[in-house]
Short mmCIF file of C-alpha atoms in Angstrom, two decimals:
data_model
loop_
_atom_site.label_atom_id
_atom_site.label_comp_id
_atom_site.label_asym_id
_atom_site.label_seq_id
_atom_site.Cartn_x
_atom_site.Cartn_y
_atom_site.Cartn_z
CA MET A 1 224.17 -97.60 19.13
CA SER A 2 226.25 -101.23 18.02
CA ASP A 3 224.36 -104.32 17.72
CA PRO A 4 225.80 -106.34 21.77
CA THR A 5 224.81 -109.35 20.30
CA VAL A 6 227.41 -109.58 17.43
CA PRO A 7 229.76 -112.25 16.67
CA LEU A 8 233.29 -112.03 17.58
CA PRO A 9 235.85 -113.09 14.71
CA PRO A 10 238.44 -115.56 15.41
CA GLY A 11 241.10 -114.37 17.86
CA LYS A 12 241.51 -114.76 21.52
CA VAL A 13 241.56 -112.46 25.16
CA VAL A 14 245.35 -111.04 26.00
CA PHE A 15 246.16 -110.82 29.69
CA ALA A 16 249.52 -108.58 31.00
CA ASP A 17 252.33 -109.12 31.31
CA GLU A 18 252.59 -106.29 33.38
CA GLY A 19 250.81 -105.45 36.70
CA GLU A 20 248.82 -107.50 39.40
CA SER A 21 245.67 -107.34 37.25
CA ASP A 22 243.66 -110.77 37.10
CA VAL A 23 241.39 -109.48 34.20
CA PRO A 24 242.45 -109.31 30.91
CA ALA A 25 243.69 -106.80 29.10
CA ILE A 26 241.75 -106.36 25.53
CA TRP A 27 241.04 -109.31 23.28
CA VAL A 28 242.49 -109.19 19.62
CA SER A 29 241.52 -110.48 16.57
CA ASP A 30 242.91 -113.35 14.59
CA GLY A 31 242.66 -111.38 11.11
CA PRO A 32 241.91 -108.08 9.68
CA ALA A 33 239.56 -105.16 11.02
CA THR A 34 236.64 -103.92 9.05
CA ALA A 35 234.94 -100.29 9.14
CA GLU A 36 231.63 -102.31 9.75
CA LEU A 37 233.03 -104.41 12.45
CA TRP A 38 234.75 -101.76 14.37
CA ASP A 39 231.12 -99.39 14.27
CA ALA A 40 229.53 -102.84 14.47
CA LEU A 41 231.44 -103.82 18.55
CA ARG A 42 231.15 -99.89 19.71
CA THR A 43 228.77 -100.86 22.57
CA GLY A 44 228.40 -98.50 25.43
CA ASP A 45 229.92 -100.91 27.88
CA ARG A 46 233.48 -102.00 25.24
CA TRP A 47 235.20 -100.58 23.21
CA PRO A 48 237.02 -101.13 19.69
CA LEU A 49 240.58 -100.01 18.81
CA LEU A 50 241.98 -100.96 15.59
CA LEU A 51 245.36 -102.45 16.73
CA GLU A 52 248.54 -102.01 14.81
CA SER A 53 251.99 -104.86 15.47
CA MET A 54 255.63 -103.54 15.79
CA ARG A 55 256.94 -103.73 12.80
CA GLY A 56 258.91 -107.05 11.82
CA GLU A 57 257.20 -108.63 15.08
CA PRO A 58 253.32 -109.17 14.99
CA SER A 59 253.04 -110.40 17.89
CA ARG A 60 254.47 -107.63 19.76
CA PRO A 61 252.63 -105.57 22.06
CA TRP A 62 249.07 -106.88 21.35
CA ASP A 63 249.58 -111.04 21.69
CA ASP A 64 252.70 -111.25 23.82
CA GLY A 65 250.39 -109.21 26.12
CA GLU A 66 253.10 -106.33 26.70
CA LEU A 67 250.36 -103.95 27.93
CA TRP A 68 250.74 -102.59 31.97
CA PRO A 69 246.73 -101.86 32.59
CA ALA A 70 246.48 -98.43 35.02
CA GLY A 71 246.26 -98.21 38.54
CA THR A 72 244.04 -94.98 39.07
CA SER A 73 241.68 -93.34 36.83
CA PRO A 74 241.83 -89.77 34.91
CA ASP A 75 239.83 -88.43 37.02
CA SER A 76 242.68 -88.59 38.96
CA HIS A 77 244.21 -86.05 36.50
CA ASP A 78 243.57 -82.45 35.19
CA ALA A 79 244.61 -82.34 31.70
CA ALA A 80 245.05 -78.67 32.25
CA ALA A 81 247.62 -78.85 34.70
CA LEU A 82 249.53 -81.96 33.15
CA MET A 83 249.61 -80.08 29.44
CA ALA A 84 250.93 -76.51 31.61
CA GLY A 85 253.32 -79.41 33.04
CA TRP A 86 254.25 -81.09 30.25
CA TRP A 87 254.78 -77.81 27.82
CA GLY A 88 256.98 -76.02 30.50
CA TRP A 89 259.15 -78.84 30.82
CA TYR A 90 259.49 -80.23 26.40
CA THR A 91 260.22 -76.22 26.57
CA ALA A 92 263.08 -75.84 29.71
CA GLY A 93 265.43 -77.19 27.35
CA ASP A 94 267.62 -78.30 30.25
CA ASP A 95 269.09 -81.17 29.20
CA GLU A 96 272.61 -81.38 28.45
CA GLU A 97 272.51 -83.36 25.05
CA ASP A 98 270.32 -80.85 23.77
CA MET A 99 271.22 -80.42 20.37
CA LEU A 100 269.13 -76.77 19.84
CA THR A 101 270.32 -73.61 21.15
CA PRO A 102 268.14 -71.42 23.63
CA ALA A 103 266.86 -69.31 19.88
CA GLU A 104 266.68 -71.90 18.21
CA ARG A 105 264.32 -73.65 21.10
CA LEU A 106 262.47 -70.82 21.69
CA ALA A 107 261.58 -71.17 17.98
CA VAL A 108 259.96 -74.30 17.22
CA THR A 109 256.85 -73.16 20.01
CA ALA A 110 256.79 -69.67 18.34
CA PRO A 111 255.06 -67.60 18.88
CA TYR A 112 254.61 -69.16 22.40
CA GLY A 113 257.70 -69.77 23.26
CA ARG A 114 257.97 -71.29 26.90
CA ASP A 115 254.42 -69.72 27.12
CA TRP A 116 251.82 -72.06 28.07
CA PRO A 117 248.70 -70.16 25.72
CA GLY A 118 246.28 -72.75 27.55
CA LEU A 119 243.85 -74.85 25.91
CA ALA A 120 242.72 -74.30 23.52
CA PRO A 121 238.12 -73.07 22.98
CA THR A 122 235.96 -75.88 22.53
CA ARG A 123 234.98 -76.45 18.75
CA LYS A 124 231.39 -77.35 17.69
CA PRO A 125 231.71 -81.37 15.71
CA VAL A 126 230.74 -79.81 11.82
CA THR A 127 229.43 -83.80 11.50
CA ASP A 128 228.45 -86.57 14.84
CA PRO A 129 231.72 -87.85 16.51
CA ASP A 130 230.75 -91.63 15.93
CA ARG A 131 229.99 -91.28 12.29
CA ARG A 132 233.52 -89.24 11.40
CA ALA A 133 234.86 -92.13 13.64
CA VAL A 134 233.14 -95.25 11.40
CA ALA A 135 234.80 -92.83 8.05
CA CYS A 136 238.05 -92.34 9.44
CA VAL A 137 238.50 -96.16 10.14
CA ALA A 138 237.36 -96.69 7.13
CA GLU A 139 240.62 -94.52 5.79
CA LEU A 140 243.22 -96.12 7.92
CA LEU A 141 242.02 -99.18 6.94
CA ARG A 142 242.24 -98.63 3.34
CA HIS A 143 246.22 -97.63 3.64
CA GLN A 144 246.69 -100.43 6.07
CA PRO A 145 244.12 -103.30 5.47
CA ALA A 146 246.32 -105.65 8.13
CA LEU A 147 245.30 -104.02 11.09
CA ARG A 148 243.74 -105.96 13.33
CA LEU A 149 241.14 -105.83 16.00
CA GLY A 150 241.08 -104.77 19.43
CA LEU A 151 238.21 -105.03 22.45
CA VAL A 152 238.33 -103.73 25.32
CA ALA A 153 235.68 -103.15 28.57
CA ALA A 154 235.73 -99.44 28.25
CA ASP A 155 232.34 -97.19 28.06
CA ARG A 156 234.80 -94.66 25.68
CA GLY A 157 237.84 -94.74 23.74
CA ALA A 158 239.29 -91.96 25.80
CA ASP A 159 240.11 -94.55 29.08
CA ALA A 160 240.34 -97.75 26.81
CA LEU A 161 243.58 -97.07 26.65
CA ALA A 162 244.91 -97.12 29.97
CA ILE A 163 242.70 -100.33 30.97
CA ALA A 164 244.27 -101.85 28.62
CA GLY A 165 247.63 -101.09 29.75
CA TRP A 166 248.73 -99.39 26.01
CA ASP A 167 251.80 -98.25 26.98
CA GLY A 168 252.76 -96.35 23.35
CA ALA A 169 254.57 -92.62 25.25
CA THR A 170 256.18 -94.72 28.12
CA ASN A 171 259.16 -92.71 27.48
CA TYR A 172 257.54 -89.98 28.37
CA THR A 173 254.39 -90.66 30.66
CA GLU A 174 251.62 -92.92 31.87
CA THR A 175 249.09 -93.41 29.86
CA VAL A 176 246.07 -92.81 32.13
CA ARG A 177 247.82 -89.28 32.63
CA LEU A 178 247.29 -89.42 28.41
CA SER A 179 243.75 -90.12 28.31
CA ALA A 180 243.05 -87.77 30.77
CA VAL A 181 243.84 -85.47 27.86
CA LEU A 182 241.96 -87.50 25.62
CA ARG A 183 238.56 -86.62 27.06
CA THR A 184 238.89 -83.45 27.02
CA TRP A 185 239.34 -83.85 23.54
CA GLU A 186 236.22 -85.77 23.12
CA ASP A 187 234.28 -83.74 24.34
CA ARG A 188 236.10 -80.11 23.40
CA PHE A 189 236.92 -81.52 19.85
CA GLY A 190 234.67 -84.08 18.71
CA VAL A 191 237.22 -86.72 18.92
CA ARG A 192 237.47 -90.68 19.00
CA VAL A 193 240.72 -93.07 19.60
CA ILE A 194 240.19 -95.53 16.60
CA GLY A 195 243.64 -97.19 16.75
CA ALA A 196 246.81 -97.45 18.49
CA GLY A 197 250.61 -99.30 17.41
CA SER A 198 253.27 -99.17 20.28
CA ALA A 199 254.24 -96.30 20.25
CA ASP A 200 251.41 -94.76 18.01
CA LEU A 201 247.89 -93.74 18.06
CA TYR A 202 244.97 -92.19 15.91
CA LEU A 203 241.86 -90.41 16.45
CA SER A 204 239.55 -89.21 14.00
CA VAL A 205 238.40 -85.72 14.85
CA ALA A 206 234.99 -84.58 14.44
CA ALA A 207 236.22 -80.86 15.19
CA PRO A 208 238.56 -79.72 13.54
CA PRO A 209 240.11 -76.66 13.24
CA THR A 210 239.20 -74.61 10.57
CA THR A 211 241.59 -71.55 10.03
CA VAL A 212 245.07 -71.48 10.51
CA ALA A 213 244.39 -69.02 13.55
CA GLU A 214 242.48 -71.79 15.30
CA ALA A 215 244.69 -74.83 14.67
CA LEU A 216 247.54 -72.88 16.75
CA PRO A 217 246.52 -73.13 20.46
CA VAL A 218 244.84 -76.81 19.04
CA ALA A 219 249.03 -77.47 17.46
CA ALA A 220 249.99 -76.28 21.15
CA GLU A 221 247.65 -78.67 22.68
CA HIS A 222 249.50 -81.45 20.07
CA PHE A 223 253.12 -80.70 21.06
CA ALA A 224 252.90 -80.69 25.15
CA PHE A 225 250.64 -84.56 24.25
CA CYS A 226 253.70 -85.58 22.28
CA PRO A 227 256.19 -83.43 21.46
CA ASP A 228 257.63 -86.18 19.00
CA ASN A 229 254.95 -84.67 16.73
CA VAL A 230 256.62 -81.37 15.81
CA TRP A 231 260.24 -82.52 16.97
CA GLN A 232 260.45 -85.26 14.72
CA GLY A 233 257.69 -84.14 12.36
CA THR A 234 256.30 -81.04 10.75
CA GLY A 235 257.51 -78.66 13.52
CA PRO A 236 257.50 -75.86 13.90
CA LEU A 237 254.51 -75.64 15.75
CA THR A 238 253.40 -73.05 12.85
CA ARG A 239 254.13 -74.88 9.95
CA TYR A 240 252.92 -77.95 12.59
CA ALA A 241 249.16 -76.36 13.00
CA GLU A 242 248.65 -75.61 9.10
CA GLY A 243 248.59 -79.37 9.05
CA LEU A 244 245.76 -79.83 10.97
CA VAL A 245 243.62 -77.14 9.53
CA ASN A 246 239.90 -79.17 8.40
CA THR A 247 242.05 -82.65 9.14
CA PRO A 248 239.86 -85.35 10.63
CA LEU A 249 242.29 -87.90 11.67
CA TRP A 250 245.09 -87.12 14.47
CA ARG A 251 248.03 -89.36 14.41
CA PHE A 252 250.63 -89.59 17.66
CA TRP A 253 254.01 -90.96 17.40
CA TRP A 254 256.10 -90.70 20.67
CA ASP A 255 259.39 -92.29 19.88
#
């Protein structure tokens, strides 16, 4: 476990503009993060996050406090039921402005169509999840060296997003519901929440699928969790699943 006495670099405490809590939502560094500091500050009662600002508006959402801390706990939500419900909603095609025909929409989530396949099986980590997290933090910083550091009063990354009030998926669902799913991914896939942007989420994965067959039910969970990854990414689901094979870093983006 990391050393809780490690001093913080220059930064500030940020309170949420939304909600009624008078408790700080997050501490934000002034300068860029390092993988070493991310690791050193990860203790039993606080969780570090790499912070990505909104493009062209570097103060948003973190410095401006555009945050909405959860009023409920992830304990109040069942991850399997949430994903089944989201899957049914996203595959229904009931929107009058839907640009896809019913056949085209079913093809997006083939081979499952509208049938939710259930949770993917638990996988054994191929490496220590916390070590994988540090490696992914270092890799992410190599590509985005300007990412800053955030620190949240949470004992696990899945809860840190809801506690801080990150609202990147606001067009789809409440963050606390996503946190309930992230808890199961921590347990089943060795996931660690390592960073977030205005509408992006970065996860390290210590137990990624190793074949396309193993990846397909995981891809289904990704679609339920964040349909834009498939709709506006590398979909359909079968192609998206190919990209999950042996991939140690998952990125999600909501429109």
